XYZ file of C-alpha atoms in Angstrom:
781
model
C -0.124 -0.097 -0.154
C 1.143 3.545 -0.822
C 2.695 4.977 2.702
C 0.903 8.098 1.871
C -2.338 6.384 1.887
C -2.011 5.795 5.764
C -0.542 9.036 6.751
C -2.235 12.223 7.261
C -5.538 10.577 8.047
C -6.168 12.872 10.794
C -5.345 16.218 8.946
C -7.682 19.119 9.171
C -6.782 20.045 5.706
C -4.859 18.821 2.748
C -1.228 20.030 1.929
C -1.372 22.250 -1.384
C -5.172 22.614 -1.941
C -6.783 25.573 -3.670
C -6.069 29.212 -2.310
C -2.886 28.084 -0.658
C 0.560 29.421 -1.555
C 2.558 26.658 -3.512
C 5.894 27.242 -5.171
C 5.811 26.635 -8.799
C 6.141 22.914 -9.400
C 9.531 23.202 -11.385
C 10.983 26.258 -9.464
C 13.673 24.201 -7.965
C 14.330 22.738 -11.268
C 14.515 26.037 -12.945
C 17.216 27.604 -10.531
C 19.285 24.523 -10.617
C 19.223 23.961 -14.139
C 17.639 20.391 -14.044
C 14.190 21.481 -15.746
C 14.305 19.498 -19.053
C 13.577 21.697 -21.982
C 13.674 20.290 -25.677
C 17.345 21.067 -26.360
C 18.142 19.058 -23.220
C 16.512 15.867 -24.101
C 18.775 13.101 -25.342
C 18.706 12.959 -29.133
C 17.843 9.698 -31.021
C 20.957 8.056 -32.661
C 21.545 9.610 -35.912
C 19.760 12.909 -35.276
C 19.941 15.672 -38.084
C 19.608 19.145 -37.578
C 18.171 22.009 -39.680
C 18.857 25.641 -40.458
C 16.682 27.968 -42.169
C 17.882 30.021 -45.183
C 16.341 33.488 -45.016
C 15.654 36.041 -47.852
C 17.710 38.900 -48.409
C 15.134 41.113 -49.913
C 12.075 42.884 -48.399
C 9.839 42.245 -51.501
C 10.913 40.550 -54.625
C 10.643 37.758 -57.095
C 13.273 34.998 -56.906
C 14.909 35.022 -60.286
C 17.722 32.498 -59.567
C 18.368 30.183 -56.516
C 21.458 28.294 -56.820
C 21.822 25.793 -53.852
C 24.574 23.672 -55.221
C 27.320 24.809 -52.884
C 25.050 24.431 -49.978
C 24.259 20.804 -51.015
C 27.851 20.081 -51.416
C 28.948 21.514 -47.940
C 30.382 19.244 -45.255
C 27.718 17.276 -43.640
C 24.831 18.555 -45.478
C 22.246 15.608 -46.217
C 19.354 17.696 -47.883
C 18.193 21.136 -48.688
C 14.477 21.619 -48.478
C 12.664 24.103 -50.796
C 8.876 24.744 -51.492
C 8.872 21.709 -53.857
C 9.760 19.297 -51.062
C 6.618 19.872 -49.206
C 4.398 16.844 -49.757
C 1.048 18.326 -48.718
C 0.016 21.783 -48.462
C 2.674 24.621 -48.498
C 1.000 26.619 -45.946
C 0.994 27.246 -42.116
C -1.515 30.107 -42.138
C -3.337 29.834 -38.556
C -6.787 31.216 -39.625
C -6.898 29.145 -42.832
C -6.431 32.229 -45.275
C -3.696 30.086 -46.998
C -1.339 33.355 -47.147
C 1.771 31.977 -45.156
C 3.942 29.405 -46.826
C 6.097 26.939 -45.035
C 8.820 28.120 -47.445
C 8.536 30.990 -49.868
C 8.213 29.941 -53.407
C 9.347 32.170 -56.053
C 8.204 35.320 -54.096
C 9.576 36.944 -50.845
C 7.612 39.365 -48.940
C 9.802 40.423 -45.967
C 13.557 40.575 -45.328
C 14.268 37.198 -43.546
C 11.477 35.088 -44.814
C 12.542 31.467 -45.008
C 13.246 30.207 -48.298
C 15.134 27.085 -48.032
C 15.921 24.642 -45.168
C 19.499 22.892 -44.737
C 19.328 19.488 -43.009
C 22.745 18.402 -42.047
C 24.562 16.000 -39.650
C 25.280 18.917 -36.965
C 23.649 22.172 -36.212
C 26.926 24.010 -36.812
C 27.323 22.421 -40.335
C 23.747 23.382 -41.094
C 24.444 26.894 -40.199
C 27.643 27.253 -42.087
C 26.102 25.853 -44.940
C 22.995 28.249 -45.381
C 25.578 31.103 -45.987
C 26.616 29.448 -49.338
C 23.331 29.946 -51.055
C 23.488 32.279 -54.136
C 20.017 33.859 -54.534
C 19.201 36.451 -56.994
C 16.163 38.741 -56.971
C 13.936 41.294 -58.904
C 13.213 43.758 -56.334
C 9.513 45.134 -55.825
C 8.214 48.275 -54.322
C 8.145 47.474 -50.409
C 6.606 49.392 -47.503
C 7.539 48.795 -43.669
C 6.416 51.668 -41.994
C 2.431 52.173 -41.418
C 3.008 55.948 -41.191
C 3.380 55.940 -44.958
C -0.097 54.074 -45.401
C -3.708 55.265 -45.696
C -5.711 52.927 -43.453
C -8.731 53.543 -45.295
C -7.273 52.795 -48.823
C -4.340 50.524 -48.566
C -4.116 46.723 -48.604
C -5.284 45.051 -45.552
C -4.314 41.277 -44.490
C -7.759 40.583 -43.040
C -11.209 42.626 -42.955
C -11.445 45.502 -40.595
C -13.710 45.739 -37.651
C -15.841 48.639 -36.727
C -17.443 49.258 -33.173
C -19.946 51.908 -32.648
C -22.638 53.091 -29.852
C -24.653 56.085 -30.369
C -23.525 58.940 -32.913
C -19.946 59.772 -32.179
C -19.589 62.338 -34.942
C -22.636 64.201 -33.772
C -21.567 64.011 -30.218
C -18.101 65.436 -30.884
C -19.572 68.127 -33.133
C -21.895 69.100 -30.251
C -19.497 69.174 -27.457
C -18.589 72.397 -25.978
C -14.748 71.487 -26.598
C -13.172 68.959 -28.960
C -9.585 67.942 -30.088
C -7.842 65.412 -32.279
C -4.224 63.932 -32.501
C -2.241 60.693 -33.214
C -0.189 58.439 -31.274
C 2.419 56.052 -32.351
C 2.657 52.621 -30.115
C 5.430 50.594 -30.770
C 5.925 46.841 -31.162
C 7.668 44.454 -28.896
C 9.897 41.258 -29.237
C 8.878 38.280 -27.054
C 12.365 37.545 -26.149
C 11.494 34.309 -24.613
C 14.621 32.886 -22.890
C 14.208 29.441 -24.713
C 14.012 30.247 -28.335
C 11.999 28.319 -31.014
C 12.769 24.757 -31.202
C 11.056 21.471 -32.664
C 12.358 17.858 -32.620
C 10.542 15.467 -35.046
C 10.718 11.678 -34.483
C 9.594 9.567 -37.461
C 7.459 6.416 -36.555
C 6.073 3.714 -38.559
C 3.552 4.161 -41.494
C 2.501 7.867 -41.415
C 3.409 8.445 -37.816
C 5.562 11.203 -36.503
C 6.089 12.533 -32.898
C 7.116 16.015 -32.522
C 8.515 17.842 -29.412
C 7.697 21.528 -30.014
C 7.940 24.663 -27.777
C 4.568 25.643 -28.472
C 1.679 27.150 -26.682
C -0.719 25.488 -29.137
C 0.150 21.662 -29.476
C -3.065 20.788 -31.594
C -2.387 23.680 -34.007
C 1.061 22.370 -34.601
C -0.472 19.045 -35.246
C -2.835 20.174 -37.632
C -0.333 22.310 -39.515
C 2.082 19.461 -39.656
C -0.582 17.218 -40.970
C -1.314 19.562 -43.909
C 2.381 20.071 -44.695
C 2.933 16.175 -44.772
C -0.604 15.525 -46.444
C -1.536 12.973 -43.861
C -4.341 12.634 -41.342
C -4.057 14.518 -37.835
C -4.193 11.210 -36.076
C -0.761 10.354 -37.523
C 0.861 13.460 -35.683
C 1.474 13.470 -31.965
C 2.685 16.847 -30.632
C 4.060 16.767 -26.833
C 5.607 19.711 -24.880
C 6.354 19.491 -21.017
C 7.613 23.062 -20.561
C 8.487 26.101 -22.551
C 11.279 28.656 -21.607
C 8.753 31.359 -21.923
C 6.232 32.041 -24.540
C 4.246 35.297 -24.255
C 2.057 34.566 -27.293
C 5.234 34.241 -29.541
C 4.812 30.266 -29.515
C 1.206 30.360 -30.140
C 1.479 30.058 -34.053
C 5.002 30.782 -34.912
C 6.252 27.182 -33.945
C 4.406 25.751 -36.772
C 7.057 26.460 -39.455
C 9.888 25.005 -37.602
C 7.714 21.775 -36.537
C 6.631 21.268 -40.267
C 9.923 21.501 -41.628
C 11.485 19.145 -38.933
C 8.663 16.575 -39.728
C 8.888 16.723 -43.454
C 12.809 16.193 -43.251
C 12.325 13.345 -40.777
C 9.791 11.353 -42.502
C 11.804 11.936 -45.864
C 14.968 10.632 -44.323
C 13.715 8.310 -41.627
C 15.880 9.969 -39.025
C 15.020 12.366 -36.154
C 15.414 15.976 -37.027
C 15.923 18.879 -34.772
C 15.554 22.573 -35.539
C 16.732 25.180 -33.210
C 17.433 28.685 -34.719
C 19.975 31.350 -33.641
C 18.721 33.967 -31.574
C 19.238 36.446 -34.530
C 17.281 34.337 -36.993
C 14.634 33.794 -34.338
C 14.097 37.471 -34.178
C 14.199 38.154 -37.801
C 11.997 35.445 -38.934
C 9.325 35.375 -36.219
C 6.378 37.639 -35.561
C 6.298 40.381 -32.856
C 3.616 42.460 -31.080
C 1.823 44.850 -33.271
C 2.599 48.210 -33.448
C -0.146 50.915 -33.900
C -0.793 54.400 -35.230
C -3.718 55.698 -33.346
C -5.821 58.368 -34.776
C -8.351 59.907 -32.091
C -10.881 62.644 -31.873
C -12.541 63.571 -28.555
C -15.350 65.811 -27.605
C -15.699 66.856 -24.022
C -17.108 69.388 -21.769
C -15.117 71.984 -19.488
C -15.283 69.790 -16.390
C -13.434 67.021 -18.517
C -16.472 64.800 -18.947
C -16.099 62.884 -22.353
C -18.894 63.060 -24.534
C -17.900 61.155 -27.831
C -14.610 59.564 -29.143
C -13.743 58.467 -32.520
C -10.456 56.048 -33.036
C -8.848 54.383 -35.841
C -6.414 51.785 -34.953
C -3.881 51.297 -37.760
C -1.636 48.403 -37.120
C 1.621 46.924 -38.796
C 0.685 43.278 -39.386
C 3.184 42.182 -41.617
C 2.807 40.131 -45.097
C 0.085 37.578 -43.910
C -2.807 37.494 -41.688
C -1.393 35.222 -38.751
C -3.610 36.326 -35.928
C -3.656 40.106 -36.874
C -7.661 39.855 -37.255
C -8.208 38.979 -33.666
C -5.411 41.281 -32.175
C -6.832 44.196 -33.733
C -10.217 43.264 -32.781
C -9.054 42.996 -29.269
C -7.423 46.396 -29.456
C -10.947 48.118 -30.315
C -12.381 46.010 -27.385
C -10.043 47.708 -25.132
C -10.088 51.304 -26.423
C -12.366 51.999 -23.460
C -10.062 50.654 -20.816
C -12.019 51.706 -17.664
C -14.034 54.311 -19.187
C -17.447 54.755 -20.332
C -17.631 56.583 -23.605
C -21.239 57.926 -24.142
C -20.931 57.763 -27.810
C -18.139 55.916 -29.612
C -17.069 54.788 -32.998
C -13.685 52.726 -33.542
C -12.378 51.108 -36.393
C -9.168 48.952 -37.054
C -7.107 48.837 -39.963
C -4.977 45.742 -40.214
C -2.285 46.951 -42.681
C -0.084 44.642 -44.988
C 3.366 45.591 -44.803
C 6.792 43.802 -46.032
C 7.792 42.820 -42.648
C 7.396 39.431 -40.628
C 3.798 38.768 -39.826
C 3.023 39.925 -36.343
C 1.515 37.732 -33.880
C 0.065 37.143 -30.521
C 1.691 38.937 -27.770
C 0.672 39.198 -24.013
C -2.463 41.144 -23.899
C -2.938 40.402 -27.729
C -3.967 44.024 -28.812
C -5.657 44.926 -25.594
C -2.726 46.931 -24.266
C -2.530 49.073 -27.534
C -6.048 49.780 -27.110
C -5.811 50.940 -23.659
C -2.823 53.324 -24.330
C -5.126 54.814 -26.970
C -7.776 55.373 -24.188
C -5.260 56.961 -21.729
C -3.819 59.277 -24.426
C -7.342 60.694 -24.807
C -7.633 60.779 -21.027
C -4.234 62.849 -20.851
C -5.400 65.145 -23.659
C -8.760 66.189 -21.920
C -6.917 66.562 -18.730
C -4.288 68.927 -20.107
C -6.976 70.846 -21.983
C -9.027 71.501 -18.814
C -6.179 72.033 -16.637
C -6.764 69.086 -14.191
C -4.919 66.400 -12.897
C -5.428 63.338 -15.257
C -6.409 61.157 -12.348
C -9.289 63.414 -11.576
C -10.249 63.000 -15.300
C -9.721 59.400 -15.229
C -12.143 58.934 -12.063
C -14.816 61.218 -13.622
C -15.114 59.023 -16.758
C -14.992 55.649 -15.117
C -17.708 52.900 -15.691
C -20.415 52.956 -13.457
C -22.211 50.117 -11.780
C -25.897 50.285 -12.543
C -25.493 52.811 -15.147
C -23.190 54.343 -17.756
C -21.958 50.561 -17.998
C -22.352 49.659 -21.758
C -19.088 49.024 -23.749
C -18.356 50.026 -27.334
C -19.450 46.391 -28.338
C -22.574 46.382 -26.347
C -21.628 44.150 -23.495
C -22.925 45.427 -19.979
C -20.084 45.567 -17.611
C -21.575 43.798 -14.461
C -18.633 43.322 -12.223
C -17.217 46.887 -12.085
C -14.902 47.391 -9.099
C -12.347 49.828 -10.361
C -13.500 52.782 -8.378
C -12.601 50.861 -5.211
C -9.094 49.550 -6.532
C -8.365 52.986 -7.657
C -9.324 54.662 -4.255
C -7.537 52.049 -2.162
C -4.181 52.362 -4.281
C -4.731 56.307 -4.086
C -4.495 56.040 -0.466
C -2.106 53.505 0.082
C 0.371 55.073 -2.427
C -0.132 58.404 -1.156
C -0.883 60.050 -4.387
C -2.024 63.341 -3.131
C 0.702 64.032 -0.871
C 3.293 62.883 -3.349
C 1.607 64.969 -6.130
C 2.436 68.086 -3.845
C 5.934 66.937 -2.870
C 6.744 66.482 -6.531
C 5.400 69.975 -7.480
C 7.523 71.353 -4.882
C 10.514 69.349 -5.918
C 10.282 70.321 -9.549
C 9.883 74.115 -8.731
C 13.252 73.866 -7.026
C 15.029 71.453 -9.500
C 16.629 72.802 -12.591
C 17.409 69.761 -14.565
C 15.923 66.731 -12.821
C 12.245 66.556 -13.096
C 10.037 64.048 -11.268
C 6.522 62.701 -12.655
C 3.777 60.833 -10.922
C 0.884 59.015 -12.622
C -1.913 56.439 -11.509
C -3.293 54.336 -14.450
C -6.069 51.941 -14.158
C -6.837 48.495 -16.164
C -9.937 46.772 -17.280
C -9.237 43.516 -19.158
C -11.491 41.345 -20.742
C -11.173 37.615 -20.428
C -12.103 34.933 -23.007
C -10.841 34.033 -26.628
C -12.823 36.428 -28.847
C -13.182 33.468 -31.229
C -15.995 31.825 -29.199
C -15.247 28.210 -30.295
C -11.738 28.354 -28.502
C -13.486 28.784 -25.017
C -13.318 24.978 -24.395
C -10.973 22.538 -22.650
C -10.497 18.931 -22.076
C -8.560 17.030 -19.264
C -7.883 13.437 -18.536
C -7.758 12.303 -14.890
C -6.785 8.682 -13.741
C -6.805 7.410 -10.279
C -4.422 4.429 -9.668
C -5.109 1.719 -7.343
C -2.576 3.262 -4.580
C -4.678 6.358 -4.405
C -2.279 8.339 -6.634
C -3.619 10.469 -9.582
C -2.288 11.227 -12.956
C -3.485 14.453 -14.534
C -3.207 15.535 -17.988
C -4.867 18.495 -19.870
C -4.698 20.770 -23.125
C -2.904 23.618 -21.430
C 0.840 24.180 -21.822
C 3.371 25.143 -19.038
C 5.573 28.360 -20.024
C 6.804 29.246 -16.468
C 3.461 30.782 -15.605
C 2.411 28.043 -13.077
C -0.481 26.679 -14.938
C 0.340 22.989 -14.373
C 0.571 23.686 -10.564
C -2.666 25.573 -10.509
C -4.698 22.747 -12.214
C -3.266 20.292 -9.989
C -4.149 22.085 -6.896
C -7.766 22.190 -8.146
C -7.606 18.214 -8.519
C -6.101 17.852 -5.112
C -8.917 19.913 -3.669
C -11.547 17.909 -5.573
C -10.235 14.491 -4.192
C -9.184 16.204 -1.020
C -5.588 14.597 -1.135
C -2.327 16.120 -0.618
C -0.824 17.763 -3.708
C 2.015 15.484 -3.988
C -0.327 12.851 -4.883
C -1.326 14.386 -8.122
C 1.202 13.826 -10.874
C 1.517 16.483 -13.547
C 2.375 15.170 -17.075
C 3.394 16.794 -20.239
C 0.776 18.029 -22.688
C 0.198 16.007 -25.534
C -2.347 15.700 -28.386
C -2.333 12.011 -27.910
C -4.137 12.236 -24.578
C -6.363 15.328 -24.820
C -7.364 16.256 -28.619
C -8.427 19.391 -30.194
C -7.081 21.744 -27.521
C -7.126 25.525 -27.620
C -3.998 27.566 -27.272
C -2.789 28.393 -23.817
C -3.358 32.144 -24.264
C -6.034 34.847 -23.663
C -5.199 34.176 -20.031
C -7.566 31.511 -20.061
C -5.267 28.691 -19.265
C -6.512 28.147 -15.477
C -10.101 29.125 -16.214
C -10.611 26.700 -18.885
C -8.263 23.706 -17.897
C -9.102 24.128 -14.147
C -12.679 23.411 -14.903
C -12.191 20.601 -17.324
C -9.912 18.968 -14.773
C -12.261 19.478 -11.972
C -15.102 18.012 -14.047
C -12.952 15.049 -14.683
C -12.335 14.520 -11.084
C -15.925 15.048 -10.156
C -16.931 12.235 -12.575
C -14.565 9.753 -10.902
C -15.598 11.334 -7.428
C -19.287 10.595 -8.231
C -18.727 7.004 -9.152
C -16.725 6.501 -5.906
C -19.596 8.143 -3.886
C -22.082 5.889 -5.732
C -19.919 2.680 -4.948
C -19.267 3.655 -1.392
C -22.931 4.287 -0.617
C -24.006 0.975 -2.207
C -21.276 -1.023 -0.584
C -21.677 0.289 2.932
C -25.529 0.684 2.681
C -25.574 4.534 3.529
C -27.233 7.170 1.866
C -25.136 9.160 -0.717
C -25.241 12.295 1.501
C -23.237 10.391 4.149
C -20.097 9.866 1.916
C -17.974 12.585 2.568
C -14.295 13.287 1.184
C -12.011 14.457 3.958
C -8.342 15.308 4.003
C -6.724 11.889 2.503
C -9.656 9.947 3.766
C -13.389 9.356 3.237
C -16.054 9.220 5.737
C -18.856 6.737 4.950
C -21.505 6.881 7.572
C -19.810 6.602 10.867
C -16.647 5.202 9.537
C -13.604 6.623 7.994
C -11.212 4.829 5.648
C -8.047 6.043 3.674
C -8.889 7.656 0.029
C -6.391 4.951 -1.308
C -8.221 1.933 0.458
C -11.541 3.315 -1.019
C -10.012 3.446 -4.516
C -8.449 -0.129 -4.200
C -12.038 -1.558 -3.254
C -13.829 0.409 -6.156
C -11.279 -1.382 -8.624
C -11.783 -4.491 -7.263
C -15.721 -3.761 -7.924
C -14.693 -2.833 -11.372
C -15.451 0.790 -10.999
C -13.897 2.955 -13.801
C -11.076 5.276 -12.137
C -10.559 7.048 -15.266
C -12.505 10.290 -16.811
C -12.002 12.595 -19.599
C -13.221 16.107 -18.096
C -14.544 19.036 -20.270
C -15.752 22.553 -20.021
C -16.732 25.357 -22.332
C -17.362 28.897 -21.065
C -20.931 29.705 -20.908
C -22.831 32.958 -21.575
C -20.319 34.446 -24.362
C -21.295 35.094 -27.871
C -20.066 37.525 -30.601
C -21.394 38.769 -33.957
C -18.407 40.504 -35.726
C -20.619 41.638 -38.423
C -22.864 43.781 -36.150
C -19.954 44.502 -33.754
C -22.226 43.475 -30.944
C -22.232 40.630 -28.243
C -20.582 39.431 -24.987
C -17.011 38.431 -26.161
C -15.797 38.286 -22.511
C -16.993 36.079 -19.593
C -15.636 38.633 -17.079
C -13.236 41.725 -16.489
C -10.115 41.694 -14.352
C -9.311 44.990 -12.774
C -5.932 46.576 -11.418
C -4.066 49.952 -11.022
C -0.560 50.981 -10.830
C 1.062 54.256 -9.574
C 4.512 55.020 -10.631
C 7.104 57.836 -9.938
C 9.902 58.678 -12.311
C 12.938 60.944 -12.257
C 14.113 62.409 -15.583
C 17.049 64.232 -16.726
C 16.104 66.727 -18.724
C 19.531 67.378 -20.451
C 19.659 63.775 -21.676
C 16.321 62.165 -21.530
C 17.416 59.490 -19.275
C 15.277 58.361 -16.470
C 14.840 56.124 -13.291
C 11.725 54.446 -12.210
C 12.015 55.526 -8.457
C 8.767 53.652 -7.207
C 5.841 51.858 -8.217
C 2.787 50.740 -6.317
C 0.325 48.218 -7.766
C -3.056 47.030 -6.430
C -4.491 44.086 -8.597
C -7.121 41.438 -8.158
C -7.351 37.885 -9.384
C -10.765 37.033 -7.566
C -10.294 34.288 -4.970
C -6.684 33.590 -6.016
C -5.982 29.736 -6.479
C -2.336 30.500 -5.650
C -1.248 33.874 -4.287
C 2.344 33.387 -4.714
C 1.949 32.449 -8.272
C -0.388 35.409 -9.102
C 2.084 37.837 -7.378
C 4.862 36.683 -9.614
C 2.869 37.063 -12.645
C 1.705 40.612 -11.747
C 5.476 41.442 -10.931
C 6.608 39.978 -14.285
C 3.795 41.428 -16.307
C 4.301 44.946 -15.046
C 8.122 44.865 -15.675
C 7.303 43.491 -19.461
C 4.812 45.990 -19.873
C 6.968 48.787 -18.765
C 9.701 47.548 -21.081
C 7.231 47.737 -23.961
C 6.386 51.247 -23.119
C 9.976 52.484 -22.496
C 13.085 50.781 -23.964
C 12.058 48.048 -26.224
C 12.396 49.544 -29.668
C 12.008 47.836 -33.111
C 13.846 49.314 -36.172
C 13.781 48.503 -39.868
C 16.185 50.276 -42.191
C 15.542 51.572 -45.603
C 16.165 48.230 -47.041
C 13.476 46.579 -44.970
C 16.051 44.904 -42.643
C 15.254 44.473 -39.037
C 18.349 45.970 -37.343
C 17.214 45.398 -33.779
C 17.524 41.650 -33.923
C 19.919 40.580 -31.020
C 20.241 41.634 -27.286
C 22.946 44.049 -28.326
C 20.841 46.206 -30.398
C 17.086 45.556 -28.589
C 16.914 46.284 -24.943
C 14.607 44.570 -22.607
C 14.286 45.549 -18.999
C 17.218 44.565 -16.681
C 16.934 43.820 -13.097
C 18.401 47.294 -12.242
C 15.621 49.043 -14.521
C 13.044 47.694 -12.068
C 11.570 50.405 -9.608
C 13.808 51.212 -6.766
C 10.711 50.850 -4.484
C 8.251 48.193 -5.853
C 5.169 47.658 -3.668
C 2.900 44.881 -5.260
C -0.258 44.036 -3.214
C -2.959 41.407 -4.271
C -6.523 42.797 -3.467
C -7.809 40.192 -0.877
C -11.450 41.305 -1.160
C -12.812 40.412 -4.775
C -14.403 37.391 -5.896
C -15.182 36.712 -9.385
C -18.729 37.768 -10.240
C -19.111 34.782 -12.482
C -18.729 30.935 -11.263
C -15.223 30.529 -12.374
C -12.883 27.966 -11.064
C -13.177 28.416 -7.159
C -14.147 32.247 -8.151
C -10.520 33.087 -9.291
C -9.742 35.218 -12.087
C -7.005 35.297 -14.864
C -3.762 36.811 -14.244
C -1.662 36.120 -17.441
C -2.450 39.342 -19.244
C -4.148 41.828 -17.233
C -1.149 42.835 -15.263
C 0.622 43.743 -18.455
C -0.894 47.117 -19.101
C -0.196 48.081 -15.557
C 3.167 49.298 -17.233
C 1.111 52.274 -18.624
C 1.671 54.162 -15.188
C 5.332 54.442 -16.098
C 4.713 55.994 -19.552
C 2.264 58.525 -17.942
C 4.687 59.250 -15.312
C 7.335 60.021 -17.868
C 4.760 62.298 -19.720
C 4.070 64.031 -16.473
C 7.979 64.883 -15.766
C 8.011 65.950 -19.500
C 5.055 68.186 -19.043
C 6.706 70.018 -16.162
C 8.960 71.782 -18.285
C 6.123 73.609 -19.541
C 4.311 74.082 -16.432
C 1.659 71.330 -17.487
C 0.085 73.602 -20.068
C 0.941 71.481 -22.753
C 0.043 67.952 -23.486
C 3.531 66.270 -24.221
C 1.917 63.687 -26.495
C 4.806 61.269 -25.783
C 4.778 58.269 -28.045
C 5.824 54.716 -27.224
C 8.536 53.481 -26.529
C 9.489 56.461 -24.643
C 13.011 55.889 -25.052
C 15.473 58.412 -23.714
C 15.790 60.011 -27.080
C 12.055 60.311 -27.465
C 11.896 61.781 -23.980
C 14.522 64.314 -24.648
C 12.804 65.263 -27.964
C 9.453 65.798 -26.306
C 11.272 67.980 -23.655
C 12.711 70.348 -26.304
C 9.547 70.296 -28.241
C 7.395 71.284 -25.117
C 10.053 73.963 -24.280
C 9.647 75.495 -27.947
C 5.841 75.343 -27.547
C 5.762 77.156 -24.193
C 7.826 79.911 -25.613
C 5.578 80.258 -28.652
């Protein structure tokens, strides 16, 4: 008998259940270097290695491609081109057939994969790619959306329009109105583990793929299409990723497909792990936006109508640009009620790598547009932006209809902001900063408090489903598998806590296993902050099926009513006796009771009509707020984040330790996006910020010198989510907006806060300095 079965039989509660702080299940492996990633796995004998050959033109037809020297290079076994794709040469995740596995005769961005070298070693493959001789007939290209007309130029997918009321009439009738434009930069995912895929051929049509992906089912389907075989021949497995952030939702398809094609062709395992430079050049990023806005308001700062145009750099194919730009519109309100609103997206075609999912999925860009409007109005009426924010918040019983006609039923932003305003001493520090700036010639300080309302659910309704597989073995231990993937965010642990809670057994009795399409099919991507919501519910459903069978069995065997069978910590009370959980399981097995179940969950209530721009795309909203203070050197534009205070809510948290880590990391990543992380293409269409040497993510030393992060302990999810918890992956990311607006506040001080700085993102030191000089000039005019 399992020793655990006879221990802890008098415990008052289980170890590691829901709403307890538990360390990440792999934390000790992460810090000790023993966590196994794909590149750590022992390679099968004879494993080959692949390397992508990238185009050297931004837009061109390929007139000649001489690969003879590549094929003759040392160790090269094969060179794949588009004609070597046995099935469909397409990996478009939305079925628009606009993204080839390998470009065929035409390239549409600098760095597009046009061939793939397969060699005995990775080094040989990399060296051989440089020997290719490719000639191009160059075509006109565009990389900057600032050169395009969002109403006339080519789009990669149909745009979306949201409207409620007559925005044009409301703006025209408003006592005051203004218009402007804001540029919001993109962002590289910079996961620590780059893309990687290893394909191991099996018999017949079978191939097993180990892929660093957030969406194993999509990799399965894309590979099956590329190979021309049914999905049941492809098994995709992933135990963990070294970060994803959305960059591994669709972008892993290409590497997996090429590895699988070569593996089946040569009957040997094939691994592809691109160099960091190639990874950054050839894979998509966060969409950068140009936001045009017009707003009508009164003398008190009450906003009466807004009109937005969100134009996005999408790249050469659709990828996920449709839903990303949709979500930007869904968040163009952030926490504010627009009495009349019109918002339109423009997913623009550019000759750049196709942009893709990134933590927040367009939502943060929409929020930044909303906050710029708030700033504009605040400066126009001469009030503190926080006052204008609070004045325009959503209500609870009225003023609560979004631009997409969903009623906000769970609004708690007023309390979140009020508590943070008090705990961060906002009013006192505002006075102190004003006094400091008056007596400091070159160093200016700035302060801002910004709110967040983030919608939770996939906007594609059919993705809001999940499956799980739960086995209970005869010793009382539990095997858990579900469709969610682990990228360091603690999903596996949270779902295991849910199962432990359901059976009332200690957490160490629940075995967490790698995500695989062979156990749970047709899964959704681990994205949209829905991993715990969906997979937790599916696992709970599976556990409850088994628990119900055990209850029925116990009631019949011991001749007691069903309600007298109670699951207590590591034991079960049946009538007036108690037995170990493992003992009941063994008895049930002997009585031929099924101890395995496939759980399932689909999110209720949500629906969306894109043609009408109306529906309920989100199950609920998550709320938070951040207050940041910065110091800016007005001679150089350099700055320091002095202090940040955050108050964020995750409902009834499944694991506060995990949630706090997500909030801290999300804020820092959001701060990096809006400050130091800048993507830059040159006049030949080449991405020049393609390595750590040219692309600056935040360092540990860039974090706020004082960093206070608090998880609100009073909220509970309005809807019956898993144990009334809320999502925490994406909602903290836009908290970084407080740093951008604190910088804006500091910049505004050089003109006595009379002029809106209109500080674009990323607010690099150079951009901050240019804004300072511009404001000085405007103040003198």
